[in-house]
Amino acid sequence: MTTAIGRKAAPARNIVAFRSYQSQAETLVKTYLLADPFIPYASVFAGIFACKMVYDLCQLISSFYFRTYTTLTKIQRTEWNNRGMSTVHAIFISAVSTYFAFWSNLFSDQNPDGLLITRSSPLSTFTLGVSAGYFLSDLGMICWFYPSLGGLEYVVHHSLSAIAVAYSMYTGEGQLYTFMVLISEVTTPEINMRWFLDTAGLKRSYAYLINGVVIFFAWLVARILLFIYMFYHVYLHYDQVIHMHIFGILLVFGVPSALGVMNLMWFGKIIKGLKKNLSKRV
């Protein structure tokens, strides 16, 4: 009888212990991780830590499940892992940015909670911090292995992105426009897939061609049309934009403009490459 009672009491004790641990974890997150003074620092650290973790997981998984990975040179393996890291970040930030920019009530014109240009929340700030941590991590790798992981244009792109995201995260200004620009990261997985297919010797496959078509449409929508919409939105809310700090105003107009020019240049190369691939199929 005593043994039976003890067996029944054990699961109950485990449940109590689990709930106690869960409560402590929630208190830790609310008190430190998502507490306003700590959010910028905790989120950037979380982003850098996540990059390291994903990088190592890519290395571990690829060595077991992809034969091509074992045949690559050391620098190619580094780029492989780096692109896996950037793909995970792109999926995360483009999804969350789309939510904040178009679905969340935080930046809605119907929301009476202050100027649209100065609105923020603990979650939006934390998200930008994670992204800033990624850009800093990736920029560090690009500079360390320069120019193997990307040339000057990548250094400029990541530097501008890191500055704009970090400013918006720390001050709370212009977060809506930062999220709109970050939606353009949705094109990164397709660009990385193109490199993976090429490295695996599948450049002549239909998967490579289909991926090229997807890149064309994704780039057109996320890096051309969306940027035009963003500038139109800035024009409609110019009376609010001018209330930002002068450095914030420069970022709102300067960073998207510089990235927009780079996007147009890259889009020209995408069109040229797609035409070349399609002509070979005819």
CSV table of C-alpha atoms in Angstrom, one decimal:
chain,number,residue,atom,x,y,z
A,1,MET,CA,0.0,0.0,0.0
A,2,THR,CA,2.8,2.4,1.0
A,3,THR,CA,4.7,1.6,-2.3
A,4,ALA,CA,1.6,2.3,-4.4
A,5,ILE,CA,1.0,5.7,-2.6
A,6,GLY,CA,4.6,6.6,-3.2
A,7,ARG,CA,4.4,5.8,-6.9
A,8,LYS,CA,1.3,8.0,-7.2
A,9,ALA,CA,2.9,10.8,-5.3
A,10,ALA,CA,6.1,10.9,-7.5
A,11,PRO,CA,4.3,12.2,-10.7
A,12,ALA,CA,2.6,14.9,-8.5
A,13,ARG,CA,6.0,16.0,-7.1
A,14,ASN,CA,7.4,16.1,-10.7
A,15,ILE,CA,4.5,18.3,-11.8
A,16,VAL,CA,5.0,20.7,-8.9
A,17,ALA,CA,8.7,20.8,-9.6
A,18,PHE,CA,8.2,21.5,-13.3
A,19,ARG,CA,5.7,24.3,-12.5
A,20,SER,CA,8.1,25.8,-10.0
A,21,TYR,CA,10.9,25.7,-12.6
A,22,GLN,CA,8.5,27.2,-15.3
A,23,SER,CA,7.5,30.0,-12.9
A,24,GLN,CA,11.2,30.8,-12.1
A,25,ALA,CA,12.0,30.8,-15.8
A,26,GLU,CA,9.1,33.2,-16.6
A,27,THR,CA,10.2,35.5,-13.8
A,28,LEU,CA,13.8,35.5,-15.1
A,29,VAL,CA,12.6,36.4,-18.6
A,30,LYS,CA,10.3,39.2,-17.5
A,31,THR,CA,12.7,40.6,-14.9
A,32,TYR,CA,15.8,40.6,-17.0
A,33,LEU,CA,15.5,39.5,-20.6
A,34,LEU,CA,12.4,41.6,-21.4
A,35,ALA,CA,12.8,44.3,-18.8
A,36,ASP,CA,13.0,47.6,-20.6
A,37,PRO,CA,16.6,48.6,-19.5
A,38,PHE,CA,18.0,45.2,-20.4
A,39,ILE,CA,16.2,44.5,-23.7
A,40,PRO,CA,18.7,46.1,-26.1
A,41,TYR,CA,21.7,44.3,-24.5
A,42,ALA,CA,20.0,41.0,-23.8
A,43,SER,CA,18.5,40.8,-27.3
A,44,VAL,CA,21.8,41.6,-29.1
A,45,PHE,CA,23.5,39.0,-27.0
A,46,ALA,CA,20.7,36.5,-27.7
A,47,GLY,CA,21.1,37.2,-31.5
A,48,ILE,CA,24.9,36.6,-31.4
A,49,PHE,CA,24.4,33.4,-29.3
A,50,ALA,CA,21.7,32.1,-31.7
A,51,CYS,CA,24.0,32.7,-34.6
A,52,LYS,CA,26.8,30.7,-33.0
A,53,MET,CA,24.3,27.9,-32.1
A,54,VAL,CA,22.8,27.7,-35.6
A,55,TYR,CA,26.3,27.8,-37.2
A,56,ASP,CA,27.4,24.8,-35.2
A,57,LEU,CA,24.2,22.9,-35.8
A,58,CYS,CA,24.6,23.5,-39.6
A,59,GLN,CA,28.1,22.1,-39.4
A,60,LEU,CA,27.0,19.1,-37.4
A,61,ILE,CA,23.9,18.3,-39.5
A,62,SER,CA,25.6,18.8,-42.8
A,63,SER,CA,28.5,16.6,-42.0
A,64,PHE,CA,26.1,13.7,-41.4
A,65,TYR,CA,23.4,14.2,-44.0
A,66,PHE,CA,25.0,15.9,-47.0
A,67,ARG,CA,27.7,14.1,-48.9
A,68,THR,CA,28.8,17.2,-50.8
A,69,TYR,CA,29.7,18.9,-47.5
A,70,THR,CA,32.6,16.5,-46.8
A,71,THR,CA,34.1,17.2,-50.2
A,72,LEU,CA,34.2,20.9,-49.7
A,73,THR,CA,37.3,23.0,-48.9
A,74,LYS,CA,37.6,24.6,-45.4
A,75,ILE,CA,36.5,28.0,-46.6
A,76,GLN,CA,33.6,26.5,-48.6
A,77,ARG,CA,32.4,24.7,-45.4
A,78,THR,CA,32.6,28.0,-43.6
A,79,GLU,CA,30.5,29.7,-46.2
A,80,TRP,CA,28.1,26.7,-46.2
A,81,ASN,CA,27.5,27.1,-42.4
A,82,ASN,CA,27.4,30.9,-42.7
A,83,ARG,CA,24.6,30.7,-45.4
A,84,GLY,CA,22.7,28.2,-43.2
A,85,MET,CA,22.9,30.8,-40.4
A,86,SER,CA,21.7,33.6,-42.6
A,87,THR,CA,18.9,31.5,-43.9
A,88,VAL,CA,17.5,30.8,-40.4
A,89,HIS,CA,17.8,34.5,-39.6
A,90,ALA,CA,16.0,35.5,-42.8
A,91,ILE,CA,13.1,33.2,-42.2
A,92,PHE,CA,12.7,34.5,-38.7
A,93,ILE,CA,13.1,38.2,-39.3
A,94,SER,CA,11.0,38.4,-42.5
A,95,ALA,CA,8.1,36.5,-40.8
A,96,VAL,CA,8.2,38.7,-37.7
A,97,SER,CA,8.7,41.9,-39.6
A,98,THR,CA,5.7,41.1,-41.8
A,99,TYR,CA,3.6,40.6,-38.7
A,100,PHE,CA,4.7,43.9,-37.1
A,101,ALA,CA,4.5,46.0,-40.4
A,102,PHE,CA,1.1,44.7,-41.7
A,103,TRP,CA,-0.8,42.6,-39.1
A,104,SER,CA,0.0,44.0,-35.7
A,105,ASN,CA,-2.0,46.9,-34.3
A,106,LEU,CA,1.2,48.5,-32.9
A,107,PHE,CA,1.8,50.6,-36.1
A,108,SER,CA,-1.8,51.0,-37.2
A,109,ASP,CA,-3.1,54.4,-38.1
A,110,GLN,CA,-6.1,53.7,-36.0
A,111,ASN,CA,-4.0,53.2,-32.9
A,112,PRO,CA,-4.2,56.4,-30.9
A,113,ASP,CA,-1.1,55.5,-28.8
A,114,GLY,CA,1.2,58.4,-29.8
A,115,LEU,CA,3.1,59.1,-33.0
A,116,LEU,CA,3.4,56.1,-35.3
A,117,ILE,CA,7.1,56.9,-35.8
A,118,THR,CA,7.9,56.6,-32.1
A,119,ARG,CA,5.9,53.5,-31.3
A,120,SER,CA,7.6,50.3,-30.0
A,121,SER,CA,7.0,47.4,-27.7
A,122,PRO,CA,9.3,45.1,-25.7
A,123,LEU,CA,8.8,42.4,-28.3
A,124,SER,CA,9.5,44.6,-31.3
A,125,THR,CA,12.6,46.0,-29.6
A,126,PHE,CA,13.8,42.5,-28.7
A,127,THR,CA,13.2,41.3,-32.2
A,128,LEU,CA,15.3,44.1,-33.7
A,129,GLY,CA,18.1,43.4,-31.1
A,130,VAL,CA,18.2,39.8,-32.2
A,131,SER,CA,18.5,40.9,-35.8
A,132,ALA,CA,21.2,43.4,-34.9
A,133,GLY,CA,23.1,40.6,-33.2
A,134,TYR,CA,22.9,38.6,-36.5
A,135,PHE,CA,24.2,41.5,-38.6
A,136,LEU,CA,27.1,42.1,-36.3
A,137,SER,CA,28.0,38.4,-36.3
A,138,ASP,CA,27.8,38.1,-40.0
A,139,LEU,CA,29.7,41.3,-40.6
A,140,GLY,CA,32.4,40.0,-38.3
A,141,MET,CA,32.7,36.8,-40.3
A,142,ILE,CA,32.7,38.7,-43.6
A,143,CYS,CA,35.5,41.0,-42.4
A,144,TRP,CA,37.5,38.1,-40.9
A,145,PHE,CA,37.4,36.0,-44.1
A,146,TYR,CA,37.3,38.9,-46.5
A,147,PRO,CA,36.7,38.6,-49.4
A,148,SER,CA,35.8,34.9,-49.3
A,149,LEU,CA,32.3,35.4,-47.9
A,150,GLY,CA,31.5,38.6,-49.8
A,151,GLY,CA,33.0,41.7,-51.2
A,152,LEU,CA,32.7,45.4,-50.4
A,153,GLU,CA,29.0,45.5,-51.3
A,154,TYR,CA,28.3,43.0,-48.5
A,155,VAL,CA,30.3,45.0,-46.0
A,156,VAL,CA,28.4,48.2,-46.9
A,157,HIS,CA,25.0,46.4,-46.8
A,158,HIS,CA,25.6,44.8,-43.4
A,159,SER,CA,27.1,47.9,-41.9
A,160,LEU,CA,24.1,50.1,-43.0
A,161,SER,CA,21.7,47.4,-41.8
A,162,ALA,CA,23.4,47.0,-38.4
A,163,ILE,CA,23.5,50.8,-37.8
A,164,ALA,CA,19.8,51.3,-38.8
A,165,VAL,CA,18.5,48.3,-36.8
A,166,ALA,CA,20.6,49.1,-33.7
A,167,TYR,CA,19.4,52.8,-33.8
A,168,SER,CA,15.8,51.8,-34.1
A,169,MET,CA,16.1,49.2,-31.4
A,170,TYR,CA,17.9,51.5,-28.9
A,171,THR,CA,15.8,54.7,-29.5
A,172,GLY,CA,12.4,53.2,-30.5
A,173,GLU,CA,12.3,55.5,-33.5
A,174,GLY,CA,11.2,54.4,-36.9
A,175,GLN,CA,10.7,50.8,-36.0
A,176,LEU,CA,7.9,50.4,-38.6
A,177,TYR,CA,10.2,51.4,-41.5
A,178,THR,CA,13.0,49.2,-40.1
A,179,PHE,CA,10.6,46.2,-40.2
A,180,MET,CA,9.6,47.1,-43.7
A,181,VAL,CA,13.2,47.0,-44.9
A,182,LEU,CA,13.9,43.8,-43.0
A,183,ILE,CA,11.0,42.1,-44.9
A,184,SER,CA,13.4,42.1,-47.9
A,185,GLU,CA,15.4,39.4,-46.1
A,186,VAL,CA,12.8,37.0,-47.5
A,187,THR,CA,15.0,36.8,-50.6
A,188,THR,CA,18.0,35.5,-48.7
A,189,PRO,CA,16.9,31.8,-48.5
A,190,GLU,CA,16.5,31.6,-52.3
A,191,ILE,CA,19.9,33.3,-52.9
A,192,ASN,CA,21.5,30.8,-50.5
A,193,MET,CA,19.7,27.9,-52.2
A,194,ARG,CA,21.2,29.0,-55.5
A,195,TRP,CA,24.7,28.8,-54.0
A,196,PHE,CA,23.9,25.4,-52.4
A,197,LEU,CA,22.7,24.0,-55.7
A,198,ASP,CA,25.7,25.4,-57.6
A,199,THR,CA,28.1,24.0,-55.0
A,200,ALA,CA,26.4,20.6,-55.2
A,201,GLY,CA,26.9,20.5,-58.9
A,202,LEU,CA,23.2,21.0,-59.7
A,203,LYS,CA,23.5,24.2,-61.7
A,204,ARG,CA,21.9,22.6,-64.8
A,205,SER,CA,19.0,21.1,-62.9
A,206,TYR,CA,15.4,22.2,-63.1
A,207,ALA,CA,15.5,23.0,-59.3
A,208,TYR,CA,18.2,25.6,-60.1
A,209,LEU,CA,16.0,27.1,-62.8
A,210,ILE,CA,12.9,27.2,-60.7
A,211,ASN,CA,14.9,28.7,-57.8
A,212,GLY,CA,16.0,31.5,-60.2
A,213,VAL,CA,12.4,32.3,-61.2
A,214,VAL,CA,11.5,32.4,-57.5
A,215,ILE,CA,14.4,34.8,-56.8
A,216,PHE,CA,13.2,37.1,-59.6
A,217,PHE,CA,9.6,37.4,-58.3
A,218,ALA,CA,10.6,37.5,-54.6
A,219,TRP,CA,13.2,40.2,-55.3
A,220,LEU,CA,10.7,42.2,-57.4
A,221,VAL,CA,8.1,42.2,-54.6
A,222,ALA,CA,10.3,42.4,-51.5
A,223,ARG,CA,13.2,44.6,-52.6
A,224,ILE,CA,11.7,46.8,-55.4
A,225,LEU,CA,7.9,47.2,-54.9
A,226,LEU,CA,8.0,47.1,-51.1
A,227,PHE,CA,10.7,49.8,-51.0
A,228,ILE,CA,8.5,52.0,-53.3
A,229,TYR,CA,5.6,51.5,-50.9
A,230,MET,CA,7.8,52.3,-47.9
A,231,PHE,CA,8.9,55.7,-49.4
A,232,TYR,CA,5.2,56.4,-50.2
A,233,HIS,CA,4.3,55.6,-46.6
A,234,VAL,CA,7.1,58.0,-45.4
A,235,TYR,CA,5.6,60.7,-47.7
A,236,LEU,CA,2.2,60.2,-46.2
A,237,HIS,CA,3.5,60.4,-42.7
A,238,TYR,CA,6.2,63.1,-43.3
A,239,ASP,CA,4.6,65.3,-40.7
A,240,GLN,CA,5.5,62.7,-38.1
A,241,VAL,CA,8.9,61.7,-39.6
A,242,ILE,CA,10.2,65.3,-39.1
A,243,HIS,CA,9.8,64.9,-35.3
A,244,MET,CA,12.5,62.2,-35.2
A,245,HIS,CA,16.0,63.0,-34.2
A,246,ILE,CA,18.1,64.3,-37.1
A,247,PHE,CA,20.2,61.1,-37.2
A,248,GLY,CA,17.0,59.1,-37.3
A,249,ILE,CA,15.7,61.1,-40.3
A,250,LEU,CA,18.9,60.6,-42.1
A,251,LEU,CA,18.6,56.8,-41.6
A,252,VAL,CA,15.0,56.7,-42.7
A,253,PHE,CA,15.9,58.4,-46.0
A,254,GLY,CA,19.5,57.4,-46.4
A,255,VAL,CA,19.7,53.7,-45.6
A,256,PRO,CA,16.6,52.6,-47.7
A,257,SER,CA,17.9,54.8,-50.6
A,258,ALA,CA,21.3,53.2,-50.5
A,259,LEU,CA,19.9,49.7,-50.2
A,260,GLY,CA,17.4,50.5,-52.9
A,261,VAL,CA,20.2,51.4,-55.3
A,262,MET,CA,22.1,48.2,-54.5
A,263,ASN,CA,18.9,46.2,-54.9
A,264,LEU,CA,18.4,47.6,-58.4
A,265,MET,CA,21.9,46.8,-59.3
A,266,TRP,CA,21.6,43.2,-58.1
A,267,PHE,CA,18.2,42.9,-59.7
A,268,GLY,CA,19.8,43.7,-63.1
A,269,LYS,CA,22.2,40.9,-62.5
A,270,ILE,CA,19.4,38.6,-61.5
A,271,ILE,CA,17.5,39.4,-64.7
A,272,LYS,CA,20.6,38.8,-66.8
A,273,GLY,CA,21.3,35.5,-65.2
A,274,LEU,CA,17.7,34.3,-65.5
A,275,LYS,CA,17.6,35.2,-69.2
A,276,LYS,CA,20.9,33.2,-69.7
A,277,ASN,CA,19.4,30.1,-68.0
A,278,LEU,CA,16.2,30.3,-69.8
A,279,SER,CA,17.9,30.7,-73.2
A,280,LYS,CA,19.8,27.4,-72.5
A,281,ARG,CA,16.6,25.6,-71.9
A,282,VAL,CA,15.0,26.6,-75.2
